[in-house]
Coordinates of C-alpha atoms in Angstrom, one line a residue:
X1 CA -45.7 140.2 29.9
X2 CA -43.8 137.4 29.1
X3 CA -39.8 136.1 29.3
X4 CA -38.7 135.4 26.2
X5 CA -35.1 134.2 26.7
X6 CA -34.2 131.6 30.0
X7 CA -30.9 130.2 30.2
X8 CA -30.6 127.5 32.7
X9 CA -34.0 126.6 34.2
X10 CA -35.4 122.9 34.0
X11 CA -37.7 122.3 30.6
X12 CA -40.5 120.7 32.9
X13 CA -40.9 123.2 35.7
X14 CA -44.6 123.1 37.3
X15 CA -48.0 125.6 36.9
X16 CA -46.1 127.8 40.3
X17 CA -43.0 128.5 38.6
X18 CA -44.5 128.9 35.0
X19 CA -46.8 131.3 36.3
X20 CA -44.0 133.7 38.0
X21 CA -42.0 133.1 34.7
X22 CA -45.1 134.1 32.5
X23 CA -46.0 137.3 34.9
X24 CA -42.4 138.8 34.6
X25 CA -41.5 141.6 32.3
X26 CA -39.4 141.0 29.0
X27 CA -35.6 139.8 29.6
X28 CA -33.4 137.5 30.3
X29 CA -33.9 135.0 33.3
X30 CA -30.2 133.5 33.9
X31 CA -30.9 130.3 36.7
X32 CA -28.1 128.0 37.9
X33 CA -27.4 126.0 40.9
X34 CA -24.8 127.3 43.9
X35 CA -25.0 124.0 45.9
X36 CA -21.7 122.8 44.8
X37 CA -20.1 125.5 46.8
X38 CA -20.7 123.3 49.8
X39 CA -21.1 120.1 50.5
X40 CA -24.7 119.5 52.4
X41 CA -26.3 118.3 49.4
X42 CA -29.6 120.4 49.7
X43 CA -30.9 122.3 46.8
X44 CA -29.6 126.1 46.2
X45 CA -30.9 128.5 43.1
X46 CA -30.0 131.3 42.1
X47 CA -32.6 132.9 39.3
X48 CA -31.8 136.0 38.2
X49 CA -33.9 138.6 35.7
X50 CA -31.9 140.9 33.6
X51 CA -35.0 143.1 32.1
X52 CA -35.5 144.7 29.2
X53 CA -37.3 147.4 30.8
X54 CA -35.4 150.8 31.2
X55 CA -38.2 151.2 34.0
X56 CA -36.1 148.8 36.5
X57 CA -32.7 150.6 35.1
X58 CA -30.7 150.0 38.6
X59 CA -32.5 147.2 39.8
X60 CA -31.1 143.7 39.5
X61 CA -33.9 141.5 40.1
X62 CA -32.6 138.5 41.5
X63 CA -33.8 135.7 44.4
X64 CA -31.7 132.1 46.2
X65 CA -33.9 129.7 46.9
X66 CA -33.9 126.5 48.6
X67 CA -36.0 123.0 48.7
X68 CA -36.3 119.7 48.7
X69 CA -35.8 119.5 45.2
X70 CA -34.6 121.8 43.0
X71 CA -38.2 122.9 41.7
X72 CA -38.8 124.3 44.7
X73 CA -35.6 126.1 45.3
X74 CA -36.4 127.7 41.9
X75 CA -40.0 128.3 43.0
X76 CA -38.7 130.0 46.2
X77 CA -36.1 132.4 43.9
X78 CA -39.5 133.4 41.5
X79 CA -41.0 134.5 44.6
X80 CA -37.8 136.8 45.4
X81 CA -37.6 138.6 42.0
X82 CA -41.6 139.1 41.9
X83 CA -40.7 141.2 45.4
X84 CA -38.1 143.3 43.5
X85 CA -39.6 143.7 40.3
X86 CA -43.3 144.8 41.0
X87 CA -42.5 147.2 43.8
X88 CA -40.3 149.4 40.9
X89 CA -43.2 148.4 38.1
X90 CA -45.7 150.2 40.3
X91 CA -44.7 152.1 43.3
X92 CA -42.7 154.0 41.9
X93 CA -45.2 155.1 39.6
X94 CA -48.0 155.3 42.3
X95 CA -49.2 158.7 43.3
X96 CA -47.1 160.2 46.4
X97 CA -49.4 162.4 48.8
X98 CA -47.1 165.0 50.3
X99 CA -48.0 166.3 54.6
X100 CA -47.2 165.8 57.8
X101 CA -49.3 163.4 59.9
X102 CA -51.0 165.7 61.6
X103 CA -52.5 167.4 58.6
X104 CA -53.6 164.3 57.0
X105 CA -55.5 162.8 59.7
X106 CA -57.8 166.0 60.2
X107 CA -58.7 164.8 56.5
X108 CA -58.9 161.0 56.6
X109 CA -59.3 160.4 60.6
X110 CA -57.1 159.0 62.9
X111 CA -57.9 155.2 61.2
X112 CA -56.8 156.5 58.2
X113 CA -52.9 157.0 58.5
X114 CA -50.6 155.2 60.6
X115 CA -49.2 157.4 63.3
X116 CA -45.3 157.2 62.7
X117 CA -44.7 157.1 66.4
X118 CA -45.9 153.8 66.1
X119 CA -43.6 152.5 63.4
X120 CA -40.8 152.0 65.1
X121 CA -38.7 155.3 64.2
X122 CA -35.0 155.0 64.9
X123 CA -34.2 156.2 68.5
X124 CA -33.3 160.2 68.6
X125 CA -35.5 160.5 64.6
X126 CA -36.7 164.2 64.1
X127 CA -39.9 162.4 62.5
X128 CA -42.7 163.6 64.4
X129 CA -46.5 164.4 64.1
X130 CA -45.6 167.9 62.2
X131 CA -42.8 166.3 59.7
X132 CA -43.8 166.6 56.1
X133 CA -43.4 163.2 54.6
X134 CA -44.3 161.5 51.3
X135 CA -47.3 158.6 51.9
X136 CA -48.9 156.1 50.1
X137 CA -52.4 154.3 50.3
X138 CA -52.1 150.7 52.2
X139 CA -55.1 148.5 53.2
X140 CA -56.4 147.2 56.0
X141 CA -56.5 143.3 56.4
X142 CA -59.2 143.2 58.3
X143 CA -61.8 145.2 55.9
X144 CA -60.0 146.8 53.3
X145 CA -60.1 149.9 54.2
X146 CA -57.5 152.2 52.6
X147 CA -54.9 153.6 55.3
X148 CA -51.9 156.1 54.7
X149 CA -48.0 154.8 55.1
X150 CA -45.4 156.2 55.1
X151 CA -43.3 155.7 51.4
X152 CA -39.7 155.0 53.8
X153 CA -41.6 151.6 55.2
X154 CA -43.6 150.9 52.3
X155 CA -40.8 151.1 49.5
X156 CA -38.4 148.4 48.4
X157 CA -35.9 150.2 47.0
X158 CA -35.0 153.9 46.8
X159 CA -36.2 153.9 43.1
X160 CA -39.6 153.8 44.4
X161 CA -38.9 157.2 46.0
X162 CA -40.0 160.7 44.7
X163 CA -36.4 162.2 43.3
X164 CA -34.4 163.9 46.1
X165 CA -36.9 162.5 48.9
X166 CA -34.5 161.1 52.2
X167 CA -36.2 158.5 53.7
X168 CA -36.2 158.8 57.7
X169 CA -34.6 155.2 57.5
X170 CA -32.9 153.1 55.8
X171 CA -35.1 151.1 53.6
X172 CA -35.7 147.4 54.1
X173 CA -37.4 144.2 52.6
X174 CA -38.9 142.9 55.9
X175 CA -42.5 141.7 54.9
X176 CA -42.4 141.4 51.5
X177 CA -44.5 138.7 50.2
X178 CA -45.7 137.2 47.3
X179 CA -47.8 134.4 45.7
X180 CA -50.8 133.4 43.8
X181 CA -53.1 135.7 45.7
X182 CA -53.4 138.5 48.0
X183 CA -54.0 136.4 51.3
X184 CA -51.0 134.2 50.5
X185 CA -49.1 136.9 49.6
X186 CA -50.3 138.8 53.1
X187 CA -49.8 136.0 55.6
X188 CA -45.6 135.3 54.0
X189 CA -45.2 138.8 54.8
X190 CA -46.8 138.8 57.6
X191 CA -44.9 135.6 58.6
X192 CA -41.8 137.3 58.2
X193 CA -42.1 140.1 59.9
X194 CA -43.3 138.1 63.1
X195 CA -39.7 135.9 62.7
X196 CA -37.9 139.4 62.5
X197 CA -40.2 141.0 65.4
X198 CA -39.8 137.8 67.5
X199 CA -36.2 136.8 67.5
X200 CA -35.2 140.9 66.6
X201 CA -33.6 140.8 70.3
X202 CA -33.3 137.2 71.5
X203 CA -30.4 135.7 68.7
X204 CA -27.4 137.5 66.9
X205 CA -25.4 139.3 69.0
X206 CA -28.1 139.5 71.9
X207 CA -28.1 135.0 71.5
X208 CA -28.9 134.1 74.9
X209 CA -27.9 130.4 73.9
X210 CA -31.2 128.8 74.0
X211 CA -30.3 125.1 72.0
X212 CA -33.5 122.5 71.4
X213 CA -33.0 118.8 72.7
X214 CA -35.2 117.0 69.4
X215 CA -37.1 113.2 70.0
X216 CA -34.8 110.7 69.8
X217 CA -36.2 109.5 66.7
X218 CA -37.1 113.1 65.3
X219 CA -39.9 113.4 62.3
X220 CA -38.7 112.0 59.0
X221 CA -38.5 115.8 57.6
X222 CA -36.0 116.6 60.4
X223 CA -34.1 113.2 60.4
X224 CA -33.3 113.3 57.2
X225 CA -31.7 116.8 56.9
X226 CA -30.2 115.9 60.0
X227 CA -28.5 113.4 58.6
X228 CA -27.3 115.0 55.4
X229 CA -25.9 117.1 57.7
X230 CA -23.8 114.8 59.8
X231 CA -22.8 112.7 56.8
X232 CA -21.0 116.1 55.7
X233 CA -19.2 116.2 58.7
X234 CA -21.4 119.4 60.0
X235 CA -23.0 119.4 63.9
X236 CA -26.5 121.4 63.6
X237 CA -28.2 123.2 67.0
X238 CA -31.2 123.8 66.5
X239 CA -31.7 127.4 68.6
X240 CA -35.0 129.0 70.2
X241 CA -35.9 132.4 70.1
X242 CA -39.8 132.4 71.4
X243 CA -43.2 131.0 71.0
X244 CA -45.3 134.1 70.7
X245 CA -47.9 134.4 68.7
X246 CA -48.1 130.6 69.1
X247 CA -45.5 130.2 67.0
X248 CA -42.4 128.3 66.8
X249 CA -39.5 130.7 66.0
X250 CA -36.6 129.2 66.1
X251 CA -33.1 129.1 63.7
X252 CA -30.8 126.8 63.7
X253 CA -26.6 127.5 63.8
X254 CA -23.7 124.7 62.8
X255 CA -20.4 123.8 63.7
X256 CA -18.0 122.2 60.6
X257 CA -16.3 119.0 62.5
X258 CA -15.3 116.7 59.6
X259 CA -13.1 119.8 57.4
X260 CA -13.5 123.4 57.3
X261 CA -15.4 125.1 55.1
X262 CA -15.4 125.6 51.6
X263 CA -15.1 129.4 52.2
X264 CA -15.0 130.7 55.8
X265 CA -17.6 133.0 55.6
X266 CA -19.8 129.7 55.7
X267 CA -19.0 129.7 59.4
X268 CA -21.7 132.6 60.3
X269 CA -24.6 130.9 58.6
X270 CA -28.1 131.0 59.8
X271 CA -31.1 129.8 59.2
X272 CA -34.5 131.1 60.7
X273 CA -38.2 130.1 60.8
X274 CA -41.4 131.2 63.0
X275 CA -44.3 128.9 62.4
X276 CA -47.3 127.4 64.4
X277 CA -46.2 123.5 63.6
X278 CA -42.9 122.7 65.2
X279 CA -42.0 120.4 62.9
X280 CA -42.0 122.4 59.9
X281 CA -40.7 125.1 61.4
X282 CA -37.4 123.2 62.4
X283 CA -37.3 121.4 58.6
X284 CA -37.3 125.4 57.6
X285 CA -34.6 126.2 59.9
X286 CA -32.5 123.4 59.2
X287 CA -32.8 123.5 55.5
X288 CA -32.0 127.4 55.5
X289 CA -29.4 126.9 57.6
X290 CA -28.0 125.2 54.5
X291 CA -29.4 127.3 51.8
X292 CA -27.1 130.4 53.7
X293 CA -23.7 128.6 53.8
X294 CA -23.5 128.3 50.0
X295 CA -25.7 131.9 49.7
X296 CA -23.1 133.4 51.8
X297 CA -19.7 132.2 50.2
X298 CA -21.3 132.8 46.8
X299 CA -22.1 136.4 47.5
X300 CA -19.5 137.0 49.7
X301 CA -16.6 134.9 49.1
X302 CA -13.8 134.9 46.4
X303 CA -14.7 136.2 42.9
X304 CA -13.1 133.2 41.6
X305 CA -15.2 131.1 43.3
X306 CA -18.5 132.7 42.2
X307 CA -16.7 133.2 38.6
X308 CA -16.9 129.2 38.2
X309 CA -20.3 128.4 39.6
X310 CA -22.7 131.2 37.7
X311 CA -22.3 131.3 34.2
X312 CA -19.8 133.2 32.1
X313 CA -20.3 136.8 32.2
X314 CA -23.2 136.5 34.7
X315 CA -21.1 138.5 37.8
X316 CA -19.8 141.3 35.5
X317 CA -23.8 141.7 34.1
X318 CA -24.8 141.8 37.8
X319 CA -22.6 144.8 38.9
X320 CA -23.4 146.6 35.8
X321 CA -26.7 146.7 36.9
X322 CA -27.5 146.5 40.6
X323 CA -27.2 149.5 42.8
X324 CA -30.5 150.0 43.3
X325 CA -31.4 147.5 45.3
X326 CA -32.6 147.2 49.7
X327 CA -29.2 146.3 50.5
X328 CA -27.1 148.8 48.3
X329 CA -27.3 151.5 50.7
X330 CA -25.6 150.1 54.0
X331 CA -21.5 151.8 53.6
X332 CA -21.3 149.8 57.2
X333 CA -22.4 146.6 56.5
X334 CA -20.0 147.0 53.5
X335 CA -17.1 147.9 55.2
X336 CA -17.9 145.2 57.8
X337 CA -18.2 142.4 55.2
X338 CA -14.6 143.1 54.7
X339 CA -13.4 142.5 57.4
X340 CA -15.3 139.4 57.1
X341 CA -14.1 138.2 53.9
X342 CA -10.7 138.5 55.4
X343 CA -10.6 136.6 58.2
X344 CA -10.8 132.7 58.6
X345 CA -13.1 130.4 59.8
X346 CA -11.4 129.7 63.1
X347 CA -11.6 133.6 64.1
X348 CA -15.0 133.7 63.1
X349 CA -16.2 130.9 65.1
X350 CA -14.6 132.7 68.2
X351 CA -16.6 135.7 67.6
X352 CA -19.6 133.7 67.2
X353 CA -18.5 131.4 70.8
X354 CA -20.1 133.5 73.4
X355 CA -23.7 134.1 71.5
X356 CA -25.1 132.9 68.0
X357 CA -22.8 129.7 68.9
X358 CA -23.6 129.4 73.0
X359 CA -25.2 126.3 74.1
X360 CA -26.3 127.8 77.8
X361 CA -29.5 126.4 78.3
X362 CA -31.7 124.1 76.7
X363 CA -35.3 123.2 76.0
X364 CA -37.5 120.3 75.0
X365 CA -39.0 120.3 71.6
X366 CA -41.9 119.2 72.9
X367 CA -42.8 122.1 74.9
X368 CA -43.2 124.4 71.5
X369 CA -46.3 125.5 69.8
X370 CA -47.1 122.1 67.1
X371 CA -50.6 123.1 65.8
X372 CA -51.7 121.3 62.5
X373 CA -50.7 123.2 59.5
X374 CA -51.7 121.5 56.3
X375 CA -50.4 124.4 53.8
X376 CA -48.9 128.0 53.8
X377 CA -52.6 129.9 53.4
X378 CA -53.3 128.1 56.4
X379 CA -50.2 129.3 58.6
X380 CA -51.0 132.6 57.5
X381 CA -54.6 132.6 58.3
X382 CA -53.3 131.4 62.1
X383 CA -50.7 134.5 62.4
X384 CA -53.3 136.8 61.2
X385 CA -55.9 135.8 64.0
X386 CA -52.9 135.6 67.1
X387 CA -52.2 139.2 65.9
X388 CA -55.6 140.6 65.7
X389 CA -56.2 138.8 68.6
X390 CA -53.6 140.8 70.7
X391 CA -54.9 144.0 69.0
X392 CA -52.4 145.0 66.3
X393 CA -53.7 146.3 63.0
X394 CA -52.2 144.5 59.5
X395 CA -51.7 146.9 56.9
X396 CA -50.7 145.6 53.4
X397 CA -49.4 147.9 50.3
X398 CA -50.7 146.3 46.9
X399 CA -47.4 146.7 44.4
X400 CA -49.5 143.6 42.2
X401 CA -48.8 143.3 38.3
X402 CA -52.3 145.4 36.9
X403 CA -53.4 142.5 35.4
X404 CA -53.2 140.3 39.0
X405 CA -51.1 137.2 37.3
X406 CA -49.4 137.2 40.6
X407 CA -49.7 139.1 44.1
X408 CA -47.2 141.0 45.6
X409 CA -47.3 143.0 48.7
X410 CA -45.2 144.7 51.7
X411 CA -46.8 144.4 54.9
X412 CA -46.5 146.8 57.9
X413 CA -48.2 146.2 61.7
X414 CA -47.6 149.0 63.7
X415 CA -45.9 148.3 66.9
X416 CA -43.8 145.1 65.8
X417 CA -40.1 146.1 65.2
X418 CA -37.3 145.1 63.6
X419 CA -33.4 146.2 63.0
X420 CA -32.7 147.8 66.5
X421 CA -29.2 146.6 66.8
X422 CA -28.5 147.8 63.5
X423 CA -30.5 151.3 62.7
X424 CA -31.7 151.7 66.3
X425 CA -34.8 151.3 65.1
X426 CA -37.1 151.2 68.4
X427 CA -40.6 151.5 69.6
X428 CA -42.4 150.3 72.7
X429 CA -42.5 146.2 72.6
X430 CA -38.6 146.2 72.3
X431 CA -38.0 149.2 75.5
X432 CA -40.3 146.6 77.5
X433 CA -38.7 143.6 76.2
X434 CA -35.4 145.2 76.9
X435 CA -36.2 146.7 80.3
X436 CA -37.5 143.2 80.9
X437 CA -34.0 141.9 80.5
X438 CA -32.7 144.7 82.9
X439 CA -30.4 145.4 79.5
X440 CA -28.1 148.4 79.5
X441 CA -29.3 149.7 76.3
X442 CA -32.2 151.1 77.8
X443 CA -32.6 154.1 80.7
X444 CA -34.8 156.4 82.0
X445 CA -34.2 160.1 83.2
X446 CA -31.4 162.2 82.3
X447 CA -30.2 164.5 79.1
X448 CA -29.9 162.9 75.7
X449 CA -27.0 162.7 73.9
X450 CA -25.2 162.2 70.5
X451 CA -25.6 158.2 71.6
X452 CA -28.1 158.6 74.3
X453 CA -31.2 159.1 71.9
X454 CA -34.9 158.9 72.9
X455 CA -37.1 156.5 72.0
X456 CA -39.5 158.5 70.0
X457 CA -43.0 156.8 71.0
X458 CA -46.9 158.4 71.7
X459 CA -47.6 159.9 75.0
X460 CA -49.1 157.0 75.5
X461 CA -46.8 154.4 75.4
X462 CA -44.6 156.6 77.8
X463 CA -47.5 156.5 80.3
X464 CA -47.2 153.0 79.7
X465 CA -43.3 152.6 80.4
X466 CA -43.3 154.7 82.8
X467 CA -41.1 157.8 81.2
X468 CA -39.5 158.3 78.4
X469 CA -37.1 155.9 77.8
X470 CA -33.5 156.3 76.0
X471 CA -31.3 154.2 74.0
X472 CA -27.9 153.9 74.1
X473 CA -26.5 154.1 70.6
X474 CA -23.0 153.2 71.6
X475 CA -24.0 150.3 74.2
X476 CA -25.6 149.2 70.6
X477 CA -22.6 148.9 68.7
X478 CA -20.0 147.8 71.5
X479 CA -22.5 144.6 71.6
X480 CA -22.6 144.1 68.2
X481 CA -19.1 144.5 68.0
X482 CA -17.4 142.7 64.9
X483 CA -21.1 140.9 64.4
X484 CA -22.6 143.4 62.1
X485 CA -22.7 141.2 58.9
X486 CA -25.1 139.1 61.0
X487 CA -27.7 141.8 60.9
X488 CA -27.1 143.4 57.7
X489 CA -25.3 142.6 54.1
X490 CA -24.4 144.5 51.4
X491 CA -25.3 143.6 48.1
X492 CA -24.2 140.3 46.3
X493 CA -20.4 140.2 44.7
X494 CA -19.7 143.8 45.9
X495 CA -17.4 143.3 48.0
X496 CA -15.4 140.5 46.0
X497 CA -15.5 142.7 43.2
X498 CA -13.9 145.7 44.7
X499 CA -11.2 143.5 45.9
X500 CA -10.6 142.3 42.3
X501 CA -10.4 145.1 40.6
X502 CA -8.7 147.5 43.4

């Protein structure tokens, strides 16, 4: 399948890009800078793919990526619309096997379909043993043997569903991965989903205000972004979340000094990394730090303002067709974007004081995990052994082109967890994390109620805990409070658009 029509990209892109550019189905690939927005100076693509094919009808295939150089903020926005596009190309068309869990593991065994009280089902789900649910085949990392997932985890999008199928909840795009082969594409998603499980309940509105005091002469790849920073009139604090797993997870928050923003939505930006060198895990942080200030006021902030950076008639082409996507299907985080989009930097900043912003305590750079880490194949192949090492099984769902130009993948590892401030989403690791932190959210004993839910978890990890533990929905939500857009967005332009054509 090739591209035939690309508006925007560089004539003299490398073998990376041209391969993701030759792999994708027939359309129109639309590519322009959004670092303008802002004034950091640090590379910001957005590629999008406008396909001929009526198979992704409802999909806008689109990724922002960011670099050193503009190469590899395209690279990293190739990478995004491979995740959208191949989950739809062959998911969707993948064969669905219909039964509850308890059914299906008198026929494969009990290493043959992941238990779904071990995937981290939103507190108070009706999804047990005996629910019907639709599955689909995933591998095993370790030897490739075939396991059964859950379709709700292993989708992309709801157009990888069967037609009238709910999924039990709402679907994500954590661990997602692609690249040039499956291992790469395993260990990014992998990756990810150890940032997500890692800093889930330590940052955001939970930030316990952990900054990082860097060298005094910091590494040239810090230094300089450091730098660019200042000379823009922006303070960067450099945040940690944990070092499990041996890596550095850390994310990195900024304060505008010199002027305000550009748009005030830039205020909330973020930027995240969890990796086994220090160093480069920082450099990640600081650089997507960046990469989300000018994401986030072009997706979020005044039509007009996107109007002038993309091309003309590229936001009207992107409503027509996106509704499909991950983030489409969130009427909160809508409604809270909003809200958002309304208020001014200042206001923002005060919500943000007390957590994602708080400078309580501080740690020494040199005390986090700095392994050597010549490549991304090798930070995977270091993830993947801390993980097996403590015991957790990596499961991987092929959604490859047939013809293996590229790999794609979404990986899932039972009993890591993501979104609990957001869908409740709950299982074991965050109850002891949270009982750790003697947190409200959590009890034992008692009724359940309409925001008093029980974790739903095997007997055995209720031995473990000690009882069946119960989160508190509405604890949830008074924490998050007017933070929600830090956790979930909805899709790009929507909410500009509906304020410019109300």
């Amino acid at each position: 399948m090739t591209t035939s029509r690309i508006t925007g990209l560089p004539g003299d892109l490398g073998p990376a890009c041209r391969t993701y550019l030759d792999a994708f189905p027939a359309g129109d690939i639309v590519a322009f800078p959004i670092d303008p927005i802002d004034r950091i100076g640090i590379p910001v693509w957005v590629v999008a793919l406008f396909p001929d094919t009526p198979a992704l009808d409802g999909i806008m295939p689109y990724g922002v990526g960011y670099g050193a150089d503009a190469e590899s903020a395209i690279l990293g926005a190739l990478g995004e619309i491979a995740e959208m596009v191949w989950p739809t190309l062959t998911l969707s068309a993948r064969t669905k096997i219909q039964g509850s869990y308890a059914e299906l593991r008198d026929k494969v065994g009990a290493s043959g379909i992941a238990d779904p009280l071990t995937l981290c089902l939103p507190a108070g789900s009706p999804v047990g043993h005996d629910t019907v649910l639709d599955w689909v085949e995933a591998r095993r990392w370790a030897d490739g043997s075939a396991v059964l997932v859950p379709i709700d985890l292993a989708a992309y999008s709801s157009c990888e569903l069967t037609p009238g199928y709910v999924p039990f909840t709402t679907i994500i795009s954590n661990g997602m991965g692609a690249g040039p082969d499956l291992d790469w594409a395993i260990g990014h998603g992998l990756c990810e989903i150890l940032q997500r499980d890692g800093n889930g309940l330590l940052f955001r509105a939970l930030d316990r205000g952990v900054a990082i005091d860097l060298a005094e002469e910091p590494p040239a790849a810090i230094a300089e972004l450091i730098e660019r920073f200042a000379a823009a009139g922006v303070r960067v604090v450099p945040k940690f979340a944990t070092d499990e797993f041996g890596l550095a997870n850390v994310y990195c928050v900024g304060v505008d000094e010199g002027a305000e923003p550009a748009v005030p939505i830039m205020a909330t930006a973020c930027g995240e990394a969890a990796h086994p060198d220090r160093t480069l895990a920082l450099a990640k942080a600081f650089a997507e730090y960046a990469a989300s200030r000018a994401r986030k006021a072009f997706a979020h902030g005044p039509m007009a303002l996107a109007e002038a950076i993309a091309p003309p008639g590229y936001i009207a082409r992107f409503m027509e067709r996106s509704g499909g996507a991950a983030k489409s299907s969130d009427g909160r985080a809508f409604v809270e974007m909003q809200r958002w989009t309304r208020t001014d930097a200042a206001t923002l900043r005060d919500w943000l004081a007390e957590t994602m912003l708080a400078e309580r305590t501080r740690i020494d750079v040199a005390t986090l995990p700095d392994a050597s880490v010549p490549n991304a194949r090798t930070r995977g192949q270091l993830a993947r052994a801390a993980v097996e090492a403590a015991g957790f099984d990596i499961l991987y769902v092929d959604m490859s082109p047939a013809d293996g130009a590229v790999a794609v993948v979404k990986v899932i590892v039972p009993g890591m967890e993501v979104e609990t401030m957001s869908y409740y989403r709950i299982g074991e690791r965050n109850v002891a994390k949270l009982v750790a932190m003697d947190s409200p959210l959590i009890g034992f004993g008692g009724e359940e109620s309409a925001t008093r839910r029980p974790v739903r978890l095997t007997d055995e990890a209720i031995e473990r805990l000690g009882g069946q533990p119960f989160f508190d929905t509405a604890a949830a939500d008074a924490i998050v409070g007017p933070l929600y857009p830090l956790y979930r967005e909805p899709e790009a332009h929507h909410v500009a658009w509906a304020e410019a054509t109300a």
